[in-house]
mmCIF file of C-alpha atoms in Angstrom:
data_model
loop_
_atom_site.group_PDB
_atom_site.id
_atom_site.type_symbol
_atom_site.label_atom_id
_atom_site.label_comp_id
_atom_site.label_asym_id
_atom_site.label_seq_id
_atom_site.Cartn_x
_atom_site.Cartn_y
_atom_site.Cartn_z
ATOM 1 C CA MET A 47 -69.921 -22.071 -28.144
ATOM 2 C CA SER A 48 -72.283 -19.919 -30.366
ATOM 3 C CA VAL A 49 -75.807 -19.915 -29.471
ATOM 4 C CA THR A 50 -78.264 -19.586 -31.874
ATOM 5 C CA GLN A 51 -82.025 -17.861 -32.484
ATOM 6 C CA GLN A 52 -83.211 -21.944 -33.501
ATOM 7 C CA GLN A 53 -81.758 -23.575 -30.405
ATOM 8 C CA VAL A 54 -83.185 -20.687 -28.356
ATOM 9 C CA LEU A 55 -86.885 -21.323 -30.048
ATOM 10 C CA GLU A 56 -86.373 -25.285 -29.661
ATOM 11 C CA ALA A 57 -86.058 -24.494 -25.783
ATOM 12 C CA LEU A 58 -88.975 -22.477 -25.536
ATOM 13 C CA LYS A 59 -91.283 -24.852 -27.730
ATOM 14 C CA ARG A 60 -91.101 -26.949 -24.104
ATOM 15 C CA VAL A 61 -92.573 -23.858 -22.019
ATOM 16 C CA ARG A 62 -96.368 -23.780 -22.110
ATOM 17 C CA SER A 63 -98.423 -20.467 -21.611
ATOM 18 C CA PRO A 64 -100.954 -20.546 -19.033
ATOM 19 C CA ARG A 65 -103.165 -21.575 -21.520
ATOM 20 C CA GLY A 66 -100.947 -25.044 -22.336
ATOM 21 C CA VAL A 67 -99.934 -23.609 -25.714
ATOM 22 C CA ALA A 68 -96.402 -23.645 -26.585
ATOM 23 C CA LEU A 69 -95.095 -20.646 -25.798
ATOM 24 C CA THR A 70 -93.511 -20.481 -29.405
ATOM 25 C CA ASP A 71 -96.647 -20.938 -30.509
ATOM 26 C CA ALA A 72 -98.634 -17.911 -28.508
ATOM 27 C CA GLY A 73 -98.028 -15.226 -30.462
ATOM 28 C CA VAL A 74 -96.499 -13.539 -27.891
ATOM 29 C CA LEU A 75 -92.605 -13.737 -28.835
ATOM 30 C CA SER A 76 -90.676 -10.593 -29.585
ATOM 31 C CA PRO A 77 -87.783 -11.160 -32.110
ATOM 32 C CA ILE A 78 -85.070 -12.971 -30.192
ATOM 33 C CA THR A 79 -81.419 -11.448 -29.710
ATOM 34 C CA ALA A 80 -78.418 -14.165 -29.554
ATOM 35 C CA ASN A 81 -74.864 -13.106 -29.366
ATOM 36 C CA ASP A 82 -71.890 -14.438 -28.037
ATOM 37 C CA GLY A 83 -73.676 -16.543 -25.588
ATOM 38 C CA LYS A 84 -76.029 -13.455 -24.516
ATOM 39 C CA VAL A 85 -80.037 -14.144 -25.581
ATOM 40 C CA PHE A 86 -82.628 -10.993 -25.004
ATOM 41 C CA PHE A 87 -85.806 -11.184 -25.855
ATOM 42 C CA SER A 88 -89.681 -10.494 -23.989
ATOM 43 C CA ILE A 89 -92.842 -11.751 -23.484
ATOM 44 C CA ASN A 90 -95.418 -9.513 -24.540
ATOM 45 C CA VAL A 91 -98.933 -9.887 -23.180
ATOM 46 C CA GLU A 92 -101.928 -8.034 -22.402
ATOM 47 C CA ALA A 93 -102.036 -5.885 -19.230
ATOM 48 C CA SER A 94 -104.819 -7.925 -17.433
ATOM 49 C CA GLU A 95 -102.946 -11.335 -17.948
ATOM 50 C CA ALA A 96 -99.472 -10.240 -17.034
ATOM 51 C CA ARG A 97 -99.631 -11.522 -13.407
ATOM 52 C CA GLY A 98 -100.568 -15.046 -14.647
ATOM 53 C CA TRP A 99 -97.752 -15.076 -17.178
ATOM 54 C CA GLU A 100 -95.144 -14.423 -14.669
ATOM 55 C CA ASP A 101 -94.441 -18.092 -14.175
ATOM 56 C CA THR A 102 -93.840 -18.913 -17.863
ATOM 57 C CA ARG A 103 -91.343 -15.949 -17.933
ATOM 58 C CA ALA A 104 -89.559 -17.804 -15.410
ATOM 59 C CA GLN A 105 -89.586 -21.244 -16.844
ATOM 60 C CA ALA A 106 -88.521 -19.561 -20.221
ATOM 61 C CA GLU A 107 -85.456 -17.657 -18.955
ATOM 62 C CA ALA A 108 -84.927 -21.280 -16.853
ATOM 63 C CA ALA A 109 -84.804 -22.926 -20.390
ATOM 64 C CA VAL A 110 -82.875 -20.704 -21.978
ATOM 65 C CA ARG A 111 -80.113 -20.733 -19.373
ATOM 66 C CA ALA A 112 -79.975 -24.458 -19.659
ATOM 67 C CA ILE A 113 -79.270 -24.174 -23.224
ATOM 68 C CA PRO A 114 -75.254 -24.770 -23.336
ATOM 69 C CA GLY A 115 -73.369 -22.025 -24.170
ATOM 70 C CA VAL A 116 -75.535 -19.308 -22.937
ATOM 71 C CA THR A 117 -73.970 -16.725 -20.437
ATOM 72 C CA MET A 118 -76.729 -14.543 -19.776
ATOM 73 C CA ALA A 119 -80.491 -14.579 -20.306
ATOM 74 C CA MET A 120 -82.435 -11.186 -20.028
ATOM 75 C CA ILE A 121 -86.354 -11.937 -20.572
ATOM 76 C CA ALA A 122 -88.865 -9.647 -19.616
ATOM 77 C CA LEU A 123 -92.401 -9.297 -19.101
ATOM 78 C CA THR A 124 -93.823 -6.766 -21.370
ATOM 79 C CA ALA A 125 -97.768 -6.108 -20.533
ATOM 80 C CA GLU A 126 -99.944 -3.726 -22.384
ATOM 81 C CA ARG A 127 -103.495 -2.898 -22.494
ATOM 82 C CA LYS A 128 -105.277 -2.724 -25.829
ATOM 83 C CA PRO A 129 -106.004 0.364 -27.361
ATOM 84 C CA GLY A 130 -109.644 1.855 -25.783
ATOM 85 C CA ALA A 131 -109.889 -1.039 -23.426
ATOM 86 C CA ALA A 132 -110.919 -0.123 -20.027
ATOM 87 C CA PRO A 133 -108.916 -0.099 -17.022
ATOM 88 C CA PRO A 134 -109.533 -3.675 -14.865
ATOM 89 C CA PRO A 135 -112.539 -3.386 -12.529
ATOM 90 C CA PRO A 136 -111.837 -2.933 -8.759
ATOM 91 C CA ARG A 137 -111.169 -6.181 -6.995
ATOM 92 C CA SER A 138 -113.405 -6.995 -4.003
ATOM 93 C CA SER A 139 -110.641 -8.994 -2.577
ATOM 94 C CA GLY A 140 -106.797 -9.984 -3.064
ATOM 95 C CA VAL A 141 -103.977 -7.811 -4.667
ATOM 96 C CA GLN A 142 -105.212 -4.835 -6.113
ATOM 97 C CA PRO A 143 -104.282 -3.912 -9.632
ATOM 98 C CA VAL A 144 -101.374 -1.362 -9.872
ATOM 99 C CA SER A 145 -103.141 1.391 -10.985
ATOM 100 C CA ALA A 146 -105.486 1.220 -7.201
ATOM 101 C CA HIS A 147 -101.766 1.378 -5.495
ATOM 102 C CA ARG A 148 -101.489 5.052 -4.940
ATOM 103 C CA PRO A 149 -99.464 6.612 -1.700
ATOM 104 C CA HIS A 150 -102.192 7.931 0.859
ATOM 105 C CA GLN A 151 -101.590 12.238 0.976
ATOM 106 C CA HIS A 152 -100.092 12.022 4.068
ATOM 107 C CA GLN A 153 -98.144 8.732 3.560
ATOM 108 C CA HIS A 154 -96.110 7.747 6.274
ATOM 109 C CA PRO A 155 -91.931 7.638 5.428
ATOM 110 C CA ALA A 156 -92.011 3.455 6.352
ATOM 111 C CA ASP A 157 -93.671 3.375 2.832
ATOM 112 C CA SER A 158 -91.802 4.932 0.937
ATOM 113 C CA PRO A 159 -90.717 3.387 -1.936
ATOM 114 C CA MET A 160 -87.048 4.141 -0.537
ATOM 115 C CA SER A 161 -88.257 2.025 2.346
ATOM 116 C CA ARG A 162 -89.251 -1.388 0.223
ATOM 117 C CA GLN A 163 -85.535 -0.977 -1.919
ATOM 118 C CA ALA A 164 -83.226 -3.841 -1.289
ATOM 119 C CA ALA A 165 -79.581 -3.621 -0.160
ATOM 120 C CA ILE A 166 -77.061 -4.728 -2.375
ATOM 121 C CA PRO A 167 -74.541 -6.531 -0.267
ATOM 122 C CA GLY A 168 -71.049 -5.617 0.078
ATOM 123 C CA ILE A 169 -71.858 -1.626 -1.168
ATOM 124 C CA GLY A 170 -71.425 1.067 1.479
ATOM 125 C CA ALA A 171 -73.717 3.542 -0.978
ATOM 126 C CA VAL A 172 -75.366 3.599 -4.004
ATOM 127 C CA ILE A 173 -75.219 7.106 -6.419
ATOM 128 C CA ALA A 174 -76.775 8.305 -9.818
ATOM 129 C CA VAL A 175 -75.232 10.715 -12.136
ATOM 130 C CA ALA A 176 -78.400 12.327 -14.040
ATOM 131 C CA SER A 177 -79.561 14.258 -16.379
ATOM 132 C CA GLY A 178 -83.025 15.541 -17.865
ATOM 133 C CA LYS A 179 -81.658 15.553 -21.079
ATOM 134 C CA GLY A 180 -78.849 14.045 -23.277
ATOM 135 C CA GLY A 181 -75.647 15.851 -24.439
ATOM 136 C CA VAL A 182 -74.482 17.677 -21.331
ATOM 137 C CA GLY A 183 -71.347 15.333 -20.505
ATOM 138 C CA LYS A 184 -72.956 13.014 -18.108
ATOM 139 C CA SER A 185 -70.720 9.798 -18.497
ATOM 140 C CA THR A 186 -67.520 12.181 -18.705
ATOM 141 C CA THR A 187 -68.837 13.638 -15.280
ATOM 142 C CA ALA A 188 -69.490 10.061 -13.719
ATOM 143 C CA ILE A 189 -66.528 8.351 -14.884
ATOM 144 C CA ASN A 190 -64.185 11.567 -13.604
ATOM 145 C CA LEU A 191 -66.448 11.807 -10.708
ATOM 146 C CA ALA A 192 -65.831 7.496 -9.748
ATOM 147 C CA LEU A 193 -61.933 8.858 -10.490
ATOM 148 C CA GLY A 194 -61.934 11.684 -7.933
ATOM 149 C CA LEU A 195 -64.057 9.406 -4.834
ATOM 150 C CA ARG A 196 -60.755 6.623 -5.980
ATOM 151 C CA ASP A 197 -58.110 9.416 -5.052
ATOM 152 C CA LEU A 198 -59.811 10.058 -1.710
ATOM 153 C CA GLY A 199 -59.151 6.742 -0.851
ATOM 154 C CA LEU A 200 -62.704 5.077 -1.576
ATOM 155 C CA LYS A 201 -62.862 1.711 -3.233
ATOM 156 C CA VAL A 202 -65.232 2.775 -6.159
ATOM 157 C CA GLY A 203 -67.489 0.740 -8.213
ATOM 158 C CA LEU A 204 -69.068 2.241 -11.849
ATOM 159 C CA LEU A 205 -72.229 0.481 -13.537
ATOM 160 C CA ASP A 206 -73.162 2.321 -16.510
ATOM 161 C CA ALA A 207 -76.510 2.170 -17.054
ATOM 162 C CA ASP A 208 -76.633 4.119 -20.238
ATOM 163 C CA ILE A 209 -78.887 1.267 -22.048
ATOM 164 C CA TYR A 210 -79.260 3.055 -25.232
ATOM 165 C CA GLY A 211 -76.225 4.513 -25.459
ATOM 166 C CA PRO A 212 -73.333 3.168 -23.565
ATOM 167 C CA SER A 213 -70.406 5.333 -23.091
ATOM 168 C CA VAL A 214 -68.215 3.863 -20.556
ATOM 169 C CA PRO A 215 -66.381 1.280 -22.907
ATOM 170 C CA LYS A 216 -65.333 4.321 -25.110
ATOM 171 C CA LEU A 217 -64.288 6.049 -21.940
ATOM 172 C CA THR A 218 -62.505 3.234 -20.559
ATOM 173 C CA GLY A 219 -61.035 1.565 -23.515
ATOM 174 C CA LEU A 220 -62.079 -1.829 -22.391
ATOM 175 C CA HIS A 221 -64.137 -4.214 -24.700
ATOM 176 C CA GLU A 222 -63.462 -7.399 -23.342
ATOM 177 C CA LYS A 223 -66.867 -9.278 -22.345
ATOM 178 C CA PRO A 224 -66.685 -9.734 -18.394
ATOM 179 C CA GLN A 225 -66.052 -13.814 -16.928
ATOM 180 C CA LEU A 226 -68.849 -15.569 -14.839
ATOM 181 C CA THR A 227 -68.230 -16.877 -11.162
ATOM 182 C CA PRO A 228 -69.300 -20.522 -10.923
ATOM 183 C CA ASP A 229 -73.147 -19.307 -9.535
ATOM 184 C CA LYS A 230 -72.841 -16.948 -13.073
ATOM 185 C CA LYS A 231 -72.556 -13.720 -11.934
ATOM 186 C CA MET A 232 -70.613 -11.305 -13.626
ATOM 187 C CA ILE A 233 -67.122 -10.243 -13.084
ATOM 188 C CA PRO A 234 -66.784 -6.450 -13.158
ATOM 189 C CA LEU A 235 -63.749 -5.546 -15.577
ATOM 190 C CA SER A 236 -61.317 -3.282 -13.577
ATOM 191 C CA ARG A 237 -59.463 -0.231 -15.030
ATOM 192 C CA PHE A 238 -58.395 2.866 -12.992
ATOM 193 C CA GLY A 239 -58.807 0.926 -9.583
ATOM 194 C CA LEU A 240 -62.801 0.402 -10.428
ATOM 195 C CA ALA A 241 -65.050 -2.054 -10.830
ATOM 196 C CA ILE A 242 -66.557 -1.293 -14.068
ATOM 197 C CA MET A 243 -69.971 -2.664 -15.732
ATOM 198 C CA SER A 244 -71.602 -2.041 -18.635
ATOM 199 C CA ILE A 245 -74.394 -3.411 -21.199
ATOM 200 C CA GLY A 246 -71.572 -1.961 -23.862
ATOM 201 C CA PHE A 247 -69.278 -4.639 -22.311
ATOM 202 C CA LEU A 248 -72.370 -7.280 -23.557
ATOM 203 C CA VAL A 249 -73.677 -6.539 -27.251
ATOM 204 C CA GLU A 250 -71.521 -5.101 -30.181
ATOM 205 C CA GLU A 251 -71.108 -1.261 -30.759
ATOM 206 C CA ASP A 252 -72.788 -1.177 -33.242
ATOM 207 C CA SER A 253 -75.888 -3.106 -32.423
ATOM 208 C CA PRO A 254 -79.005 -1.449 -32.168
ATOM 209 C CA MET A 255 -81.050 -1.653 -28.926
ATOM 210 C CA ILE A 256 -84.270 -1.977 -29.846
ATOM 211 C CA TRP A 257 -86.119 -2.377 -26.451
ATOM 212 C CA ARG A 258 -89.085 -1.715 -24.259
ATOM 213 C CA GLY A 259 -89.273 -0.195 -20.739
ATOM 214 C CA PRO A 260 -89.606 -3.854 -18.930
ATOM 215 C CA MET A 261 -86.484 -5.139 -21.075
ATOM 216 C CA VAL A 262 -84.548 -1.680 -20.329
ATOM 217 C CA MET A 263 -85.317 -2.259 -16.765
ATOM 218 C CA SER A 264 -84.550 -6.027 -17.001
ATOM 219 C CA ALA A 265 -80.731 -5.253 -18.099
ATOM 220 C CA ILE A 266 -80.557 -2.366 -15.589
ATOM 221 C CA ASN A 267 -81.253 -4.992 -12.789
ATOM 222 C CA GLN A 268 -79.154 -7.651 -14.073
ATOM 223 C CA THR A 269 -76.236 -5.574 -14.673
ATOM 224 C CA LEU A 270 -76.734 -4.540 -10.974
ATOM 225 C CA ARG A 271 -77.805 -7.154 -8.657
ATOM 226 C CA GLU A 272 -76.087 -10.344 -10.963
ATOM 227 C CA VAL A 273 -72.446 -8.932 -10.869
ATOM 228 C CA ALA A 274 -70.184 -10.145 -8.606
ATOM 229 C CA TRP A 275 -68.875 -6.595 -7.169
ATOM 230 C CA GLY A 276 -67.482 -7.105 -4.102
ATOM 231 C CA THR A 277 -66.877 -4.873 -1.319
ATOM 232 C CA LEU A 278 -67.498 -1.214 -2.453
ATOM 233 C CA ASP A 279 -67.618 1.918 -0.253
ATOM 234 C CA VAL A 280 -69.596 3.698 -3.498
ATOM 235 C CA LEU A 281 -70.956 2.566 -6.603
ATOM 236 C CA VAL A 282 -71.273 5.105 -9.195
ATOM 237 C CA VAL A 283 -74.319 4.661 -11.338
ATOM 238 C CA ASP A 284 -74.225 6.476 -14.766
ATOM 239 C CA MET A 285 -77.947 6.837 -15.175
ATOM 240 C CA PRO A 286 -79.907 6.833 -18.804
ATOM 241 C CA PRO A 287 -80.968 10.544 -19.668
ATOM 242 C CA GLY A 288 -84.465 11.596 -19.693
ATOM 243 C CA THR A 289 -87.132 11.514 -17.060
ATOM 244 C CA GLY A 290 -89.114 8.426 -18.259
ATOM 245 C CA ASP A 291 -89.819 4.673 -16.952
ATOM 246 C CA ALA A 292 -86.367 3.486 -16.600
ATOM 247 C CA GLN A 293 -84.801 6.130 -15.012
ATOM 248 C CA LEU A 294 -87.989 6.195 -11.993
ATOM 249 C CA THR A 295 -88.630 2.662 -12.095
ATOM 250 C CA LEU A 296 -84.639 2.831 -11.286
ATOM 251 C CA ALA A 297 -85.108 5.660 -8.536
ATOM 252 C CA GLN A 298 -87.465 3.375 -6.979
ATOM 253 C CA ASN A 299 -85.819 -0.149 -6.762
ATOM 254 C CA VAL A 300 -82.175 0.841 -6.662
ATOM 255 C CA PRO A 301 -80.907 1.874 -3.078
ATOM 256 C CA LEU A 302 -79.742 5.018 -4.334
ATOM 257 C CA LYS A 303 -78.454 7.573 -0.953
ATOM 258 C CA GLY A 304 -78.378 10.238 -3.344
ATOM 259 C CA ALA A 305 -78.124 11.778 -7.185
ATOM 260 C CA VAL A 306 -75.784 14.027 -8.777
ATOM 261 C CA ILE A 307 -77.414 16.427 -11.333
ATOM 262 C CA VAL A 308 -75.266 17.414 -14.287
ATOM 263 C CA SER A 309 -76.458 20.436 -16.500
ATOM 264 C CA THR A 310 -74.820 22.862 -18.958
ATOM 265 C CA PRO A 311 -75.332 26.891 -17.753
ATOM 266 C CA GLN A 312 -77.917 27.217 -20.918
ATOM 267 C CA ASP A 313 -81.604 27.383 -19.830
ATOM 268 C CA LEU A 314 -82.950 24.902 -22.265
ATOM 269 C CA SER A 315 -80.929 22.057 -20.452
ATOM 270 C CA LEU A 316 -81.894 23.574 -16.562
ATOM 271 C CA ILE A 317 -85.436 22.998 -17.768
ATOM 272 C CA ASP A 318 -84.644 19.412 -17.721
ATOM 273 C CA ALA A 319 -82.389 19.606 -14.868
ATOM 274 C CA ARG A 320 -85.325 20.549 -13.310
ATOM 275 C CA ARG A 321 -87.332 18.143 -13.926
ATOM 276 C CA GLY A 322 -84.660 15.180 -13.420
ATOM 277 C CA LEU A 323 -84.656 16.833 -9.560
ATOM 278 C CA ALA A 324 -87.785 16.779 -9.496
ATOM 279 C CA MET A 325 -88.052 12.837 -10.015
ATOM 280 C CA PHE A 326 -85.537 12.493 -7.681
ATOM 281 C CA ARG A 327 -87.631 13.783 -5.021
ATOM 282 C CA LYS A 328 -90.302 12.518 -5.758
ATOM 283 C CA VAL A 329 -89.185 9.088 -4.994
ATOM 284 C CA ASN A 330 -87.381 10.810 -2.045
ATOM 285 C CA VAL A 331 -83.562 10.365 -3.374
ATOM 286 C CA PRO A 332 -81.661 12.619 -1.754
ATOM 287 C CA VAL A 333 -80.525 15.267 -3.994
ATOM 288 C CA LEU A 334 -76.318 16.027 -3.534
ATOM 289 C CA GLY A 335 -76.289 18.827 -5.590
ATOM 290 C CA ILE A 336 -75.811 19.969 -9.451
ATOM 291 C CA ILE A 337 -72.837 20.270 -11.588
ATOM 292 C CA GLU A 338 -72.180 22.713 -14.350
ATOM 293 C CA ASN A 339 -70.770 20.781 -17.089
ATOM 294 C CA MET A 340 -69.393 23.116 -19.894
ATOM 295 C CA SER A 341 -69.671 25.718 -18.047
ATOM 296 C CA TYR A 342 -67.211 28.104 -19.649
ATOM 297 C CA PHE A 343 -64.787 27.903 -22.788
ATOM 298 C CA GLN A 344 -61.198 29.444 -21.756
ATOM 299 C CA CYS A 345 -58.819 29.904 -25.160
ATOM 300 C CA PRO A 346 -55.299 27.994 -25.055
ATOM 301 C CA GLN A 347 -54.258 30.145 -27.438
ATOM 302 C CA CYS A 348 -55.103 33.901 -26.070
ATOM 303 C CA GLY A 349 -56.450 33.372 -22.533
ATOM 304 C CA THR A 350 -59.634 35.151 -23.383
ATOM 305 C CA ARG A 351 -62.917 33.258 -21.857
ATOM 306 C CA SER A 352 -66.110 32.721 -23.695
ATOM 307 C CA ASP A 353 -69.358 31.870 -21.903
ATOM 308 C CA ILE A 354 -70.332 29.977 -25.055
ATOM 309 C CA PHE A 355 -73.788 28.507 -23.522
ATOM 310 C CA GLY A 356 -74.026 31.586 -20.757
ATOM 311 C CA HIS A 357 -72.870 31.077 -17.339
ATOM 312 C CA GLY A 358 -74.209 30.523 -13.565
ATOM 313 C CA GLY A 359 -77.387 29.361 -14.523
ATOM 314 C CA ALA A 360 -76.796 26.015 -13.038
ATOM 315 C CA ARG A 361 -75.681 28.030 -9.430
ATOM 316 C CA HIS A 362 -78.614 30.157 -9.462
ATOM 317 C CA GLU A 363 -80.659 26.809 -10.009
ATOM 318 C CA ALA A 364 -79.152 25.157 -7.117
ATOM 319 C CA GLU A 365 -79.488 28.144 -4.738
ATOM 320 C CA ARG A 366 -83.470 28.371 -5.765
ATOM 321 C CA LEU A 367 -84.245 24.780 -5.645
ATOM 322 C CA GLY A 368 -81.632 24.588 -1.991
ATOM 323 C CA VAL A 369 -79.964 22.257 -3.223
ATOM 324 C CA PRO A 370 -75.743 22.109 -3.404
ATOM 325 C CA PHE A 371 -73.979 23.033 -6.440
ATOM 326 C CA LEU A 372 -71.471 21.382 -6.925
ATOM 327 C CA GLY A 373 -68.697 23.330 -8.898
ATOM 328 C CA GLU A 374 -67.871 24.355 -12.556
ATOM 329 C CA ILE A 375 -66.460 21.921 -15.343
ATOM 330 C CA PRO A 376 -64.982 23.996 -18.126
ATOM 331 C CA LEU A 377 -65.528 23.194 -21.850
ATOM 332 C CA HIS A 378 -62.254 22.061 -22.651
ATOM 333 C CA MET A 379 -59.931 20.421 -25.525
ATOM 334 C CA ASP A 380 -58.026 18.147 -22.925
ATOM 335 C CA ILE A 381 -61.267 16.637 -21.266
ATOM 336 C CA ARG A 382 -62.837 16.008 -24.561
ATOM 337 C CA SER A 383 -59.615 14.540 -25.767
ATOM 338 C CA THR A 384 -58.647 12.074 -22.983
ATOM 339 C CA SER A 385 -62.134 11.061 -22.788
ATOM 340 C CA ASP A 386 -62.292 10.115 -26.366
ATOM 341 C CA ALA A 387 -58.425 8.195 -25.643
ATOM 342 C CA GLY A 388 -59.887 5.999 -23.096
ATOM 343 C CA THR A 389 -57.975 7.883 -20.417
ATOM 344 C CA PRO A 390 -60.314 10.318 -19.178
ATOM 345 C CA VAL A 391 -58.711 13.645 -17.222
ATOM 346 C CA VAL A 392 -58.542 12.593 -13.637
ATOM 347 C CA GLU A 393 -56.087 9.679 -14.712
ATOM 348 C CA SER A 394 -54.022 10.668 -17.560
ATOM 349 C CA ASP A 395 -53.223 14.743 -16.039
ATOM 350 C CA PRO A 396 -54.176 13.978 -12.099
ATOM 351 C CA SER A 397 -52.062 17.078 -11.228
ATOM 352 C CA GLY A 398 -53.691 19.121 -13.557
ATOM 353 C CA PRO A 399 -56.873 22.088 -12.982
ATOM 354 C CA HIS A 400 -59.176 19.657 -14.379
ATOM 355 C CA ALA A 401 -58.835 16.647 -12.156
ATOM 356 C CA ALA A 402 -58.458 19.207 -8.941
ATOM 357 C CA ILE A 403 -61.973 20.122 -9.965
ATOM 358 C CA TYR A 404 -63.450 16.382 -10.310
ATOM 359 C CA ARG A 405 -61.796 15.868 -7.267
ATOM 360 C CA THR A 406 -63.381 19.080 -5.103
ATOM 361 C CA ILE A 407 -66.886 17.640 -6.894
ATOM 362 C CA ALA A 408 -65.594 14.184 -5.371
ATOM 363 C CA ALA A 409 -64.980 15.614 -1.993
ATOM 364 C CA SER A 410 -68.216 16.998 -1.572
ATOM 365 C CA VAL A 411 -70.198 14.546 -2.788
ATOM 366 C CA ARG A 412 -68.421 12.061 -0.061
ATOM 367 C CA ASP A 413 -69.246 14.081 2.623
ATOM 368 C CA GLN A 414 -72.901 13.797 2.164
ATOM 369 C CA ILE A 415 -72.873 10.150 2.058
ATOM 370 C CA LYS A 416 -69.951 9.024 4.605
ATOM 371 C CA GLY A 417 -72.104 8.233 7.212
ATOM 372 C CA ALA A 418 -73.727 5.207 4.605
ATOM 373 C CA ILE A 419 -69.873 4.480 3.473
ATOM 374 C CA ALA A 420 -68.905 4.522 7.331
ATOM 375 C CA ALA A 421 -71.878 1.648 8.172
ATOM 376 C CA ALA A 422 -70.721 -0.281 5.071
#
């Protein structure tokens, strides 16, 4: 059954704002996306009023979920301060505004962001594959790392959290829509022995993702926590590139056991890799190491090696920053062509030299998180 925008608006007419106005008349709704049973929109309010709107957001989500044919609803509360508006004054009692929530200089580890993270039942360790910028082969690295961990005998899941540019559907050749459990949790798709979830399974391939930060975080949290992952040793999260609000908030709210940084050897990429590493350290997420992707090119005809983007920059950076250097992955047509074909190289050529590199990297990652895996 197809769900229309008009059906969503009719349902929202019955939801009242904190001032008693119908939500559809309050002037706070973003454009509504309703596609194949999935509904997405945000409620945009002033930052000073955000706390009072949370109940309204929850009621709106419940109303949308009750529409026949709706299989998924993502409704985010976006709070903004008017240009030139002063921050809210300090409160004499009660909960302080967000701007007052600053860590003490000698913050106890028990008060760190990591200590407030809720574990995901059934998952031993969640690790992030991240990069300071796009275009460095992060997603290709993430899926081949997941396959390498699988080859080591672990039960592995892969979450494509790159909301604006989901690559996992292309890398796996999967384009089906996830089914739902009786309690409306999404069932991850399965291929290559991996449990796989991506926002790309929920929206059309050519649909632009014109979402603000809160909507992005709502989507990431739902694809993480409203999925029936079952029992996994490791969940590999393909993070969005960069070090913005989405990445920082994800790192603070997901129980990450570590992060892998992907970079090319060139200085421009390494500058951004440093930012990514610094972000994870800031929120007390262990950095499992740096991978130098596109490390060198070896001509398949004559065997001549060319360091197109330079060479050794990531290794040097890892040594300088005191984190493990996980390995070098060459710029090779086989890695590119198998990824484009939806059969990553660790799966399509398991006995080849490139699969061996990824498995070596996977072994290093496994050894660093084996305590979490054993405790699961």
